[in-house]
Coordinates of C-alpha atoms in Angstrom, one line a residue:
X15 CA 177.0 90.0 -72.3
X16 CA 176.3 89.0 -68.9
X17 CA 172.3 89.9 -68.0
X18 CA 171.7 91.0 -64.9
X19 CA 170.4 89.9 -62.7
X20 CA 170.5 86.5 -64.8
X21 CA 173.8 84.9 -63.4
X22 CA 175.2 81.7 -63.2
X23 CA 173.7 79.4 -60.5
X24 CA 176.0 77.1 -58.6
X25 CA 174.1 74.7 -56.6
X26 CA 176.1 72.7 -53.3
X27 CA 174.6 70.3 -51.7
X28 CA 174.3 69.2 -48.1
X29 CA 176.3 66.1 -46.2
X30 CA 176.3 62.4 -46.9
X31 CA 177.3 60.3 -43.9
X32 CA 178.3 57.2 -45.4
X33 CA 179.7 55.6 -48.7
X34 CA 176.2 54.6 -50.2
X35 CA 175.1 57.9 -49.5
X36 CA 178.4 58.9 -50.8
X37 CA 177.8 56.7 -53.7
X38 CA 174.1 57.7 -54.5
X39 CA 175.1 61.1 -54.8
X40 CA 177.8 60.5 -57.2
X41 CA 175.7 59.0 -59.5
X42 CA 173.3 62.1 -59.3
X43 CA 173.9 64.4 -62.2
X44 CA 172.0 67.1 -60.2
X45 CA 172.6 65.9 -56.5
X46 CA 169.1 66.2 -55.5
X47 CA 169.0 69.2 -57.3
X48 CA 166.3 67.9 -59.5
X49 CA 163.7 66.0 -57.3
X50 CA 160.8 67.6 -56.9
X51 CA 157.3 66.7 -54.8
X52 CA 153.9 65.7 -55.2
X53 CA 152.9 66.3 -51.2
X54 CA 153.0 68.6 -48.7
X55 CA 151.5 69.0 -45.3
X56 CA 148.4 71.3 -44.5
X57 CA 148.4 70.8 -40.5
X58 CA 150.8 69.6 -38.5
X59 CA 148.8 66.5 -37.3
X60 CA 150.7 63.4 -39.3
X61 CA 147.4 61.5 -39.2
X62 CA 145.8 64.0 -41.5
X63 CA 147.0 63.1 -45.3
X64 CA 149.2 65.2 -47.0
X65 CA 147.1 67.4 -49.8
X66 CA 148.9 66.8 -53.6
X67 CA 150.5 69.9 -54.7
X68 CA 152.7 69.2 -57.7
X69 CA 156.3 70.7 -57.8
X70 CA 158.4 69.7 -60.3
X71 CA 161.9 70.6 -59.0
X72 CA 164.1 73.8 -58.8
X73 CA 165.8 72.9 -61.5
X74 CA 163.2 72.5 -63.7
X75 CA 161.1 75.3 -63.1
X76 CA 164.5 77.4 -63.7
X77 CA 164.5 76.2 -66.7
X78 CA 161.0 76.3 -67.6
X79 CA 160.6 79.9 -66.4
X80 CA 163.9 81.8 -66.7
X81 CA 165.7 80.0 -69.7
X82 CA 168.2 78.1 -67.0
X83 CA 170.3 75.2 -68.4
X84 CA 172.7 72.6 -67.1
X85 CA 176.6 72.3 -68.6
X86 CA 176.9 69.0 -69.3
X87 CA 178.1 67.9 -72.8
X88 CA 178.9 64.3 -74.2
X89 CA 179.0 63.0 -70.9
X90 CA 181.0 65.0 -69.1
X91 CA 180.7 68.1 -66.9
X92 CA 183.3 71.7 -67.1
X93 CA 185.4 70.0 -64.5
X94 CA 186.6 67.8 -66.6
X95 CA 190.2 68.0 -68.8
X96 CA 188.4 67.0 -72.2
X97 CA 184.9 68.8 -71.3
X98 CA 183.9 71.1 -74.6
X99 CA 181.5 73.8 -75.0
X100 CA 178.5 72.8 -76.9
X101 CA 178.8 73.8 -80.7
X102 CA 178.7 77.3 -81.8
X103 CA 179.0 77.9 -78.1
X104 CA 182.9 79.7 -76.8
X105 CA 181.9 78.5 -73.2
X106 CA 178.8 78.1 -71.1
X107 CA 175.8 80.8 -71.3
X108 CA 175.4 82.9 -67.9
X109 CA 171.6 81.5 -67.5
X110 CA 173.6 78.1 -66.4
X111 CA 173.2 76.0 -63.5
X112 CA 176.2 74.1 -62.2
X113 CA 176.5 71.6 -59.6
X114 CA 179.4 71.4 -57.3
X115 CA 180.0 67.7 -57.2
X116 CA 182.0 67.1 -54.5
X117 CA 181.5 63.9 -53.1
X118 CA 182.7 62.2 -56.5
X119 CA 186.2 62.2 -54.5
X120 CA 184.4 60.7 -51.7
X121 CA 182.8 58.1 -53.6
X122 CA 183.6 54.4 -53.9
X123 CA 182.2 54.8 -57.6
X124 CA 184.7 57.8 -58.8
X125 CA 187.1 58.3 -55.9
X126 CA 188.6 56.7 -52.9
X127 CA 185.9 55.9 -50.7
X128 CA 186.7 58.7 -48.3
X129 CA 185.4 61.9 -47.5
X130 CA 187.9 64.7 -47.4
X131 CA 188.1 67.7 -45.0
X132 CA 185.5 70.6 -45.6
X133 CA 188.6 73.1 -46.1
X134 CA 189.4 70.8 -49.3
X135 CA 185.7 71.7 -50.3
X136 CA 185.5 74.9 -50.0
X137 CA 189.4 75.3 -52.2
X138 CA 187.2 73.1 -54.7
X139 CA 184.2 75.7 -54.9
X140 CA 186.7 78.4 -55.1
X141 CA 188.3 76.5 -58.4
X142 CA 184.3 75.9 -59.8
X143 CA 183.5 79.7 -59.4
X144 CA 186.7 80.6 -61.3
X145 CA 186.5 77.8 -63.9
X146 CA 182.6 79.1 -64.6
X147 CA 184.0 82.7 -64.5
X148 CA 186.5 81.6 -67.6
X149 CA 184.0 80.1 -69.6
X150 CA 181.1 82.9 -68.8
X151 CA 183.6 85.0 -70.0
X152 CA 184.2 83.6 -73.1
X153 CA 180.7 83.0 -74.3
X154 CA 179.3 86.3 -72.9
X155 CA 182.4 88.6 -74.1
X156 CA 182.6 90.2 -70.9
X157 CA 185.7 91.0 -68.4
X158 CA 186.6 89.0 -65.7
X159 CA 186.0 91.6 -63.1
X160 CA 182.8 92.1 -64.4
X161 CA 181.8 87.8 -64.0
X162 CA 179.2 87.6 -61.1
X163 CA 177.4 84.4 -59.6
X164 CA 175.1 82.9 -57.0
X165 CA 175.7 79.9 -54.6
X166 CA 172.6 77.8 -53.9
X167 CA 173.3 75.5 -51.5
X168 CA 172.0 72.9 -48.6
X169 CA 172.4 72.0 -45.2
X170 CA 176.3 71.6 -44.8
X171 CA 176.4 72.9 -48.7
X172 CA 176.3 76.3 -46.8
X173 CA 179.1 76.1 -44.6
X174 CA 181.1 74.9 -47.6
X175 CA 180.3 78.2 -49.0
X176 CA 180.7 80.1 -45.7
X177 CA 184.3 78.6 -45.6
X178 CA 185.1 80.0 -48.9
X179 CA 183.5 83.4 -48.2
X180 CA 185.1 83.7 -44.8
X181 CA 188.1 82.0 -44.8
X182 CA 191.1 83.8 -46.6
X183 CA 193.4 80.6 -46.6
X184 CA 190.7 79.0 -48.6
X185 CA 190.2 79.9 -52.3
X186 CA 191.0 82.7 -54.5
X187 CA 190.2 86.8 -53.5
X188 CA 188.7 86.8 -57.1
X189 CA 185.9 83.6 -56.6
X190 CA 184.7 85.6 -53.2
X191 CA 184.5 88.5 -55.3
X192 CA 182.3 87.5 -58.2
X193 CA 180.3 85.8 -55.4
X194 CA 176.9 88.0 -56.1
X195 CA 174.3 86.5 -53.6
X196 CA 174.4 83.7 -51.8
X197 CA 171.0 81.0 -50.7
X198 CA 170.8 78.4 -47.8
X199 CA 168.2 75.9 -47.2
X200 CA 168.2 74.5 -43.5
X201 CA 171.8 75.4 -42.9
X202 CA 173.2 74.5 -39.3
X203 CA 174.9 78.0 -39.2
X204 CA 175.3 77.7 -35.5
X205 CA 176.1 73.7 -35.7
X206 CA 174.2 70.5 -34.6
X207 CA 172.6 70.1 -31.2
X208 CA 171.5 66.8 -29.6
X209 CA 168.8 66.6 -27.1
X210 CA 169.9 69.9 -26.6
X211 CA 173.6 69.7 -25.9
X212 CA 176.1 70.9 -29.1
X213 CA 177.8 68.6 -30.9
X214 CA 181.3 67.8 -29.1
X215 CA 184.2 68.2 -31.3
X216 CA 185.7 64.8 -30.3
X217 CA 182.7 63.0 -32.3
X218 CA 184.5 63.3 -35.5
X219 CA 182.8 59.7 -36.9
X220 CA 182.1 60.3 -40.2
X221 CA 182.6 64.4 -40.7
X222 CA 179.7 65.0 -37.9
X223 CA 182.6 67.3 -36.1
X224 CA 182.1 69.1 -38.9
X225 CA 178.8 70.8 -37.0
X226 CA 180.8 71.2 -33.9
X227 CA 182.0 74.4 -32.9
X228 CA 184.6 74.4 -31.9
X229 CA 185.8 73.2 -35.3
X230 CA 183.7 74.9 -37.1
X231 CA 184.9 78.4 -35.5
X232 CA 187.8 77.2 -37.2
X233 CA 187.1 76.4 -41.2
X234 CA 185.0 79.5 -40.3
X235 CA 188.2 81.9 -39.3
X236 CA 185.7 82.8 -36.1
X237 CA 187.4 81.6 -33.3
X238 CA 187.5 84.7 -31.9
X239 CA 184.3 85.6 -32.2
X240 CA 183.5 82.6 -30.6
X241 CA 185.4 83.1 -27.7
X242 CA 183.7 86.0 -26.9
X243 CA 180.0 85.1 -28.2
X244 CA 180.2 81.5 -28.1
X245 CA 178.4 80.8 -31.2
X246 CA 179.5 80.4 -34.9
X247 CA 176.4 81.8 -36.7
X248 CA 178.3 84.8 -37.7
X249 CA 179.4 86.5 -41.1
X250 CA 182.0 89.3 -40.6
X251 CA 181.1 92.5 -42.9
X252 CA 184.1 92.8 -44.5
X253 CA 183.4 89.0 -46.1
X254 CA 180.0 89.4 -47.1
X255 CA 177.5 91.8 -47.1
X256 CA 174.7 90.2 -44.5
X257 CA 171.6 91.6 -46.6
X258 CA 173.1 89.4 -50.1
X259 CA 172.8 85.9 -48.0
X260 CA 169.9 84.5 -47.6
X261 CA 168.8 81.8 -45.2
X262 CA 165.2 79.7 -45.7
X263 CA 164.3 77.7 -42.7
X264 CA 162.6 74.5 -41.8
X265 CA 159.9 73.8 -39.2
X266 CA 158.6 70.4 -39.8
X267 CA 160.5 68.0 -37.9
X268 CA 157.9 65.1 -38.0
X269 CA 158.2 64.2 -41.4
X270 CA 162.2 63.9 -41.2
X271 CA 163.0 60.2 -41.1
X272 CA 166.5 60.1 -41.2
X273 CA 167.7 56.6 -38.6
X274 CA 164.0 55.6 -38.3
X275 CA 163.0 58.8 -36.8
X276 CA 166.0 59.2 -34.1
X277 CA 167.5 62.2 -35.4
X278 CA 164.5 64.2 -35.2
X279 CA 164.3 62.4 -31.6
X280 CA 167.7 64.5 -30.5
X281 CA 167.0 67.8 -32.3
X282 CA 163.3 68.3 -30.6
X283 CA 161.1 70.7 -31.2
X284 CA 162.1 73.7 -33.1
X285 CA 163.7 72.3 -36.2
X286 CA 163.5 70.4 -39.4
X287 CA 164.5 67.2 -37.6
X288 CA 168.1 67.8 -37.7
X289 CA 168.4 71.5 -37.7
X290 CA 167.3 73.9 -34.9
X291 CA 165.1 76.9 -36.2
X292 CA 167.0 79.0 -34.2
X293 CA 171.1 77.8 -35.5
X294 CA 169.5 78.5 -39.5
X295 CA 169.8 81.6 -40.2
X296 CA 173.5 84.1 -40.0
X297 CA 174.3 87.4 -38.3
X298 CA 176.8 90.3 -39.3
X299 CA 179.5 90.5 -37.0
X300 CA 181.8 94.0 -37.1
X301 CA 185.7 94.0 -36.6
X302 CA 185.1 94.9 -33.3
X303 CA 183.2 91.8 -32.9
X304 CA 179.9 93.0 -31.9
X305 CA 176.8 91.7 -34.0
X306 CA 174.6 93.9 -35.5
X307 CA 171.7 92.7 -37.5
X308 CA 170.2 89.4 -39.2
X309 CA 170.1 87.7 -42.5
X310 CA 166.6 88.4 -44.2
X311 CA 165.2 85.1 -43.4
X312 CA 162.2 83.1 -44.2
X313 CA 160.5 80.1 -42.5
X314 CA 158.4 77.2 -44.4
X315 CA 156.7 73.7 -42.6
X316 CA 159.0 71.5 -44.3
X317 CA 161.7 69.0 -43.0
X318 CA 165.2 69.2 -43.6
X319 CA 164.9 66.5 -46.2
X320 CA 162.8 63.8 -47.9
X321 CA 159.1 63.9 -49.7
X322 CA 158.2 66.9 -47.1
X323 CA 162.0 68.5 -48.0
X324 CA 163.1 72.2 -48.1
X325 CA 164.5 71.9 -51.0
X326 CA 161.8 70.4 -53.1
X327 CA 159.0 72.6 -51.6
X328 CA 157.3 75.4 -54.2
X329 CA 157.4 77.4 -50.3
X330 CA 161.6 77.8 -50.6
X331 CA 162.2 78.0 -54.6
X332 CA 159.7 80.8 -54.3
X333 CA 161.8 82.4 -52.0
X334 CA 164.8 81.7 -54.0
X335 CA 163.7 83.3 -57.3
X336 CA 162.3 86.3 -55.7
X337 CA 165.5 86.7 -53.5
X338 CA 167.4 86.4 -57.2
X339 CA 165.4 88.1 -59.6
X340 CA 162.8 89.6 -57.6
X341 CA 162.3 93.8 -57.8
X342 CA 161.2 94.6 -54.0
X343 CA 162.3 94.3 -51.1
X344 CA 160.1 94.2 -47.5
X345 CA 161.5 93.6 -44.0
X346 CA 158.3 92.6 -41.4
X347 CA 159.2 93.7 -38.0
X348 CA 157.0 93.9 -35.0
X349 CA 157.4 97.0 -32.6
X350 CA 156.3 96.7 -28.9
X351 CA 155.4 100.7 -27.4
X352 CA 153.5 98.9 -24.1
X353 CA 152.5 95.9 -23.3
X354 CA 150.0 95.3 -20.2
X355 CA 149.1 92.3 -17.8
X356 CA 145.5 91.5 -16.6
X357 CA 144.4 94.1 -14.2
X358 CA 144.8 91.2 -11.1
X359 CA 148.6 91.2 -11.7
X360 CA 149.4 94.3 -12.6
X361 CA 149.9 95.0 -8.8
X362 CA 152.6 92.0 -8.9
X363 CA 154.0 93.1 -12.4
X364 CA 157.8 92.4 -10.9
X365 CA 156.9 88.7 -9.9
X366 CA 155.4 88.0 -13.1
X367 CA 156.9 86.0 -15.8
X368 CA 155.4 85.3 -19.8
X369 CA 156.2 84.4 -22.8
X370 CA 155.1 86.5 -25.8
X371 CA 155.0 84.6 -29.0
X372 CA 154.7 86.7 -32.5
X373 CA 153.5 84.5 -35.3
X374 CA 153.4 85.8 -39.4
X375 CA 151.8 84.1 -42.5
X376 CA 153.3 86.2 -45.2
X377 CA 150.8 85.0 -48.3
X378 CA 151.3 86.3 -51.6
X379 CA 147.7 87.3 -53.6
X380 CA 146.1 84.1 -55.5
X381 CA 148.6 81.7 -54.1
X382 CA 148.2 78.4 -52.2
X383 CA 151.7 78.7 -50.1
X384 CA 153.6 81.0 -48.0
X385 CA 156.5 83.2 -48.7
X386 CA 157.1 83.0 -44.5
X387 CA 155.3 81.0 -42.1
X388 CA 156.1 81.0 -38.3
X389 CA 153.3 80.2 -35.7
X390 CA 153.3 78.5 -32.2
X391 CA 152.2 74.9 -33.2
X392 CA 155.5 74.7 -35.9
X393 CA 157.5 75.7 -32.6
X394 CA 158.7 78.8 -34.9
X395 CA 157.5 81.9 -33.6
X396 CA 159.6 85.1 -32.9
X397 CA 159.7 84.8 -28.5
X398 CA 160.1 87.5 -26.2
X399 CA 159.9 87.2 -22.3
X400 CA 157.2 89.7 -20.4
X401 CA 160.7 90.9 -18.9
X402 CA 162.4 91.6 -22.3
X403 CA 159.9 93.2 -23.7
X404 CA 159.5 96.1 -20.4
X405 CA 163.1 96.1 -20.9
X406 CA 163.3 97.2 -23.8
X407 CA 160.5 98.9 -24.2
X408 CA 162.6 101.0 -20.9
X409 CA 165.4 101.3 -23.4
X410 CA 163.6 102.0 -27.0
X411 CA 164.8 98.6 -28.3
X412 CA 161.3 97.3 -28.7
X413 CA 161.3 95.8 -32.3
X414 CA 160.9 92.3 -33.2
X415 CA 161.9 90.6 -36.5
X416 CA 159.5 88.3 -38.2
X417 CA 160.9 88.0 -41.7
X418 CA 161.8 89.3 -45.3
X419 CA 159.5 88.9 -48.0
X420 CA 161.5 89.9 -51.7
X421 CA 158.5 90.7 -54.1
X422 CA 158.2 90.2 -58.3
X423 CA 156.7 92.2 -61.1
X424 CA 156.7 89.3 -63.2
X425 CA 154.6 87.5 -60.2
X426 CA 151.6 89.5 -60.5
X427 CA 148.2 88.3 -61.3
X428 CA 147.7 90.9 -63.4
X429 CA 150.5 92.6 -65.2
X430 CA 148.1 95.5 -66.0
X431 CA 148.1 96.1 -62.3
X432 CA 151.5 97.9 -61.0
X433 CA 150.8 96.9 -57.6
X434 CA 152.7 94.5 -55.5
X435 CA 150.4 92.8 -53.2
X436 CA 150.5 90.6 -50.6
X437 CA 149.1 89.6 -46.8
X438 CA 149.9 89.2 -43.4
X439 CA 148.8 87.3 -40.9
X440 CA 149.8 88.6 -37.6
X441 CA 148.9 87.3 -34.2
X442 CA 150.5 88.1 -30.6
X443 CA 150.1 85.2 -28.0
X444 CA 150.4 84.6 -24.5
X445 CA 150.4 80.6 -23.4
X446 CA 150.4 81.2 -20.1
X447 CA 151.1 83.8 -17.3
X448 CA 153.6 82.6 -14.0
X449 CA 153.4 84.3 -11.0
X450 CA 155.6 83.5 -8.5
X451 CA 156.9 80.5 -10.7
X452 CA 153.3 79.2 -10.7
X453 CA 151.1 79.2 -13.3
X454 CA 148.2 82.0 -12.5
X455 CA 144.7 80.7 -14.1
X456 CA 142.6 83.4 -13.4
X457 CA 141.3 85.4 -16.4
X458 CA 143.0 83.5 -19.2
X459 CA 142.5 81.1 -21.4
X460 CA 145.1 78.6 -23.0
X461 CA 146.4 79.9 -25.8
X462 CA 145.0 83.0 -26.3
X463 CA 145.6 85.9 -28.1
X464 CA 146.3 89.4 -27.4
X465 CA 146.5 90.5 -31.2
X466 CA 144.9 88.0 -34.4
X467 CA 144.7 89.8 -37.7
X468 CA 145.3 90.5 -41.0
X469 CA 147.2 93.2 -43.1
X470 CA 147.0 93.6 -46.6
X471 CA 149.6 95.5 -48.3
X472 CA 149.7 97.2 -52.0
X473 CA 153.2 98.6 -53.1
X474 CA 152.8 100.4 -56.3
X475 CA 156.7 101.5 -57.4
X476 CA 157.1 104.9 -59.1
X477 CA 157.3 105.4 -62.5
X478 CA 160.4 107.1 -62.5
X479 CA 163.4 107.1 -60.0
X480 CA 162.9 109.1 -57.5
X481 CA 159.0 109.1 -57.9
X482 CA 156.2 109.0 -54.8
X483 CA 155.2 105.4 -54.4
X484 CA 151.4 104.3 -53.9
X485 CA 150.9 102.6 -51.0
X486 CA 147.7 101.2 -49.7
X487 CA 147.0 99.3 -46.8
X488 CA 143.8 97.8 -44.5
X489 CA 143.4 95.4 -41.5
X490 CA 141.4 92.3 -42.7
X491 CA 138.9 92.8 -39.6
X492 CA 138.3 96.3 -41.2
X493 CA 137.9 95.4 -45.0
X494 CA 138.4 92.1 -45.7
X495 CA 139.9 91.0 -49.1
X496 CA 141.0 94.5 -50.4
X497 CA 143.6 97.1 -49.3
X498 CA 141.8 100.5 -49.8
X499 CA 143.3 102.9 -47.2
X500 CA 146.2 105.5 -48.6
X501 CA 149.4 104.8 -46.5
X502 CA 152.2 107.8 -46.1
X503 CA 156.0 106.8 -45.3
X504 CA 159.1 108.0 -44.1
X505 CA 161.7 108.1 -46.9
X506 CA 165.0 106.6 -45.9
X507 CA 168.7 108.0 -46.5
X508 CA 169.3 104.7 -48.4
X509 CA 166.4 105.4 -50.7
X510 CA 164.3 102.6 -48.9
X511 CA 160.5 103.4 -47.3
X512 CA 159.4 103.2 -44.1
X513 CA 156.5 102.6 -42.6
X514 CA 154.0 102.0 -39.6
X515 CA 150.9 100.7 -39.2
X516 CA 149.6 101.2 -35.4
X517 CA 148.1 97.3 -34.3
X518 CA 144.6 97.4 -34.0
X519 CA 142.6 96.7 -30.1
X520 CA 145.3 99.0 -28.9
X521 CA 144.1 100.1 -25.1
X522 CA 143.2 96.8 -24.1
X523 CA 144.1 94.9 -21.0
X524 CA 145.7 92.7 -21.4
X525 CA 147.4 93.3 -24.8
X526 CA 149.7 95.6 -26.1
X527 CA 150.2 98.5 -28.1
X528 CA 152.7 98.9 -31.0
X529 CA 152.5 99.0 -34.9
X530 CA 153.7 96.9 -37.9
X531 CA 157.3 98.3 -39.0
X532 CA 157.9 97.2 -42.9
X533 CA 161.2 98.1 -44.5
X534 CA 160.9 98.5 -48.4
X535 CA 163.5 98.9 -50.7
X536 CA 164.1 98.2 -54.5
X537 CA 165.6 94.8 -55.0
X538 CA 169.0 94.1 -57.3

């Protein structure tokens, strides 16, 4: 029978402009779904050499660590009229992964040459997820109803599966609902911009309307959502729970070399090179069309693509296994309570203007990556205006999201030590102040901070449902290496934890005074 959380794994893949790219992925079996990397990038100074860090591919290390194989058989792959289930097998085993391969239409090797219309993809994924459904079914002698799956997918791979999800008039009721969870790697959720202007929908050359909004609010069924909100980066409730979809984020925009370096030119700072940190990630949208919270989301110094790619990066599969099979669940969020200028401009608070910037290193214990990494110099940090922040702080709307870190028992160091631990690296900066629109140099420096530490969290599960948690906790400038201190929580009606750690150097002027909100829940 069908194991959970072990369920099928249906990979899409992102956009190929022209016919060789057309071409090259249909003569991937995988569709890039097997390449993995021998570099990555320590700093974010190209001069510097990359540092070797093997990764051997997703698909690989699926298979190596959770039993994970492909479908095809003599050849062919389940799509195909005379395809066969392997011998003393009734179908395919639900530890598969399946690529949707649909540029072979688009191909001048196996179709026509022409790429069709992103509604005809998303019909096509809805037929996949039902065709894997019958054979799951048949090998794991379970009911239909019962058949659930993942979608893995990049770049426009995600708004493939965002049609499907969406979009009534495209697919089957049954394929959305055996949809489990669903993974994005460098989306454009919110489309494509270009030296900061979106993506007109009269550039239809080669499916790039495809990123535009106006057609996307379409394939989407959100145009009217986007008449009132004017973006497209929503998912309604009643199509998919927000907290089940996933979106991992790229940073690294000087390592995408897509048209000798011009694409990266037009999306500037704050993206992969093509996408823009801040159109990769989805929101929830109600029926009365107001949003209401994010996608847990995590952010990695990789491009959009290429040796340095999301994809092939030990930073996003890590993400995606935990997200699938992981056992805890924590949401890092940042709450403001005051927040004080220098002592010279407090006087002129009303004609003062700054920008906040809240970076996170989320490190799990013994490793040599990051489960989420936003900082100033990757142009990813969470930003809030000095005037956002005494706004809100006015209202009692003070928090700021960081990310979502999904934790595993079967990642400890130690698997005689219950604990789930990991560490933060928090910091609060302030570039500059502006007073009167000009920059005000007295008592600051460039750059600095108002808050640089680390946290180190130990989650240690109950034994039994319904048990206390152990939780321990210490700032690094306390105790470094080690949390020791005994951590109490607020139990929540949905059987998640709270809890708050006041920031240390609180009282200071400048600075600010808050405390580390983490949201944990258990994971499945």
């Amino acid at each position: 029978m069908q194991q959970a959380p072990f369920f099928p794994i249906i990979y899409v893949r992102g956009y190929a402009m022209t016919e060789s790219e057309r071409d090259e992925t249909a003569a991937d079996p995988f569709c890039g779904f097997n390449l993995g990397s021998t570099v990555y990038r320590a700093s974010t100074d190209k001069r510097e050499p990359a540092k070797k860090f093997v990764f051997e591919s997703p698909l690989l290390r699926l298979g190596a660590e959770f039993g994970y194989g492909d479908v095809y058989e003599n050849g062919l792959d389940i799509m195909d009229a005379d395809w066969q289930p392997r011998r003393g097998n009734r179908g395919i085993p639900s530890r598969s992964v399946i690529v949707y391969r649909y540029y072979d239409g688009g191909s001048a090797l196996l179709g026509s040459g022409r790429p069709m219309e992103i509604e005809d993809y998303a019909r096509g994924l809805s037929d996949l997820v039902l065709r894997v459904r019958d054979l799951v079914v048949a090998q794991e002698q379970i009911r239909p109803e019962d058949f659930r799956c993942y979608l893995v997918a990049h770049s426009m791979g995600g708004l493939v599966v965002r049609a499907l999800l969406q979009n009534p008039a495209l697919g089957d009721a049954a394929a959305r609902g055996a949809v489990d969870k669903v993974f994005t790697y460098a989306t454009p959720h919110n489309g494509i911009e270009a030296a900061g202007l979106k993506l007109p929908a009269w550039l239809s050359v080669a499916e790039i309307d495809n990123f535009s909004h106006a057609r996307m609010a379409r394939y989407l069924n959100l145009e009217a959502v986007y008449r009132r909100h004017g973006r497209v980066d929503f998912v309604p409730e009643q199509a998919f729970p927000i907290d089940r979809f996933f979106c991992m984020v790229g940073t690294n925009r000087a390592d995408y070399g897509v048209a000798m370096g011009l694409s990266r030119a037009f999306a500037g700072h704050g993206s992969d090179g093509l996408v823009k940190v801040d159109n990769a990630s989805v929101w929830a949208v109600d029926r009365q069309l107001r949003i209401s919270k994010t996608s847990p989301t995590a952010y990695c110094y990789r491009s959009h693509s290429g040796f340095f790619g999301i994809v092939n990066s030990e930073e996003a599969y890590q993400n995606l296994v935990r997200f699938l099979f992981g056992d805890v669940r924590v949401d890092i969020w940042m709450q403001v309570d005051a927040v004080r200028l220098p002592e010279a401009l407090q006087a002129q608070a009303d004609e003062v203007e700054a920008l906040y910037q809240f970076e996170l290193l989320a490190r799990p214990r013994g490793k040599r990556w990051y489960l989420s990494r936003r900082t100033a110099e990757e142009d990813s940090p969470a930003c809030r205006t000095h005037a956002q922040l005494t706004r809100q702080q006015a209202s009692g709307g003070n928090l700021v999201y960081l990310s979502t870190a999904f934790l595993a028992n079967r990642a400890k160091v130690s698997q005689q030590d219950r604990s789930l631990a990991y560490a933060m690296d928090l910091a609060v900066r302030v570039p500059d102040y502006q007073l009167r629109k000009r920059f005000w140099p007295d008592q600051h420096f460039e750059g600095s901070h108002l808050l640089r530490d680390g946290l180190l969290i130990s989650l240690e599960p109950p034994l039994q449902p319904g048990g206390e948690w152990r939780i321990l906790h210490s700032w690094e400038s306390q105790h470094v290496g080690q949390a020791t201190q005994a951590l109490s929580y607020q139990a929540l009606a949905d059987g998640g934890l709270r809890l708050e750690l006041p920031l240390p150097r609180s009282g200071l002027t400048p600075g600010l005074d808050g405390k580390v909100v983490l949201i944990v829940s258990a994971w499945r």
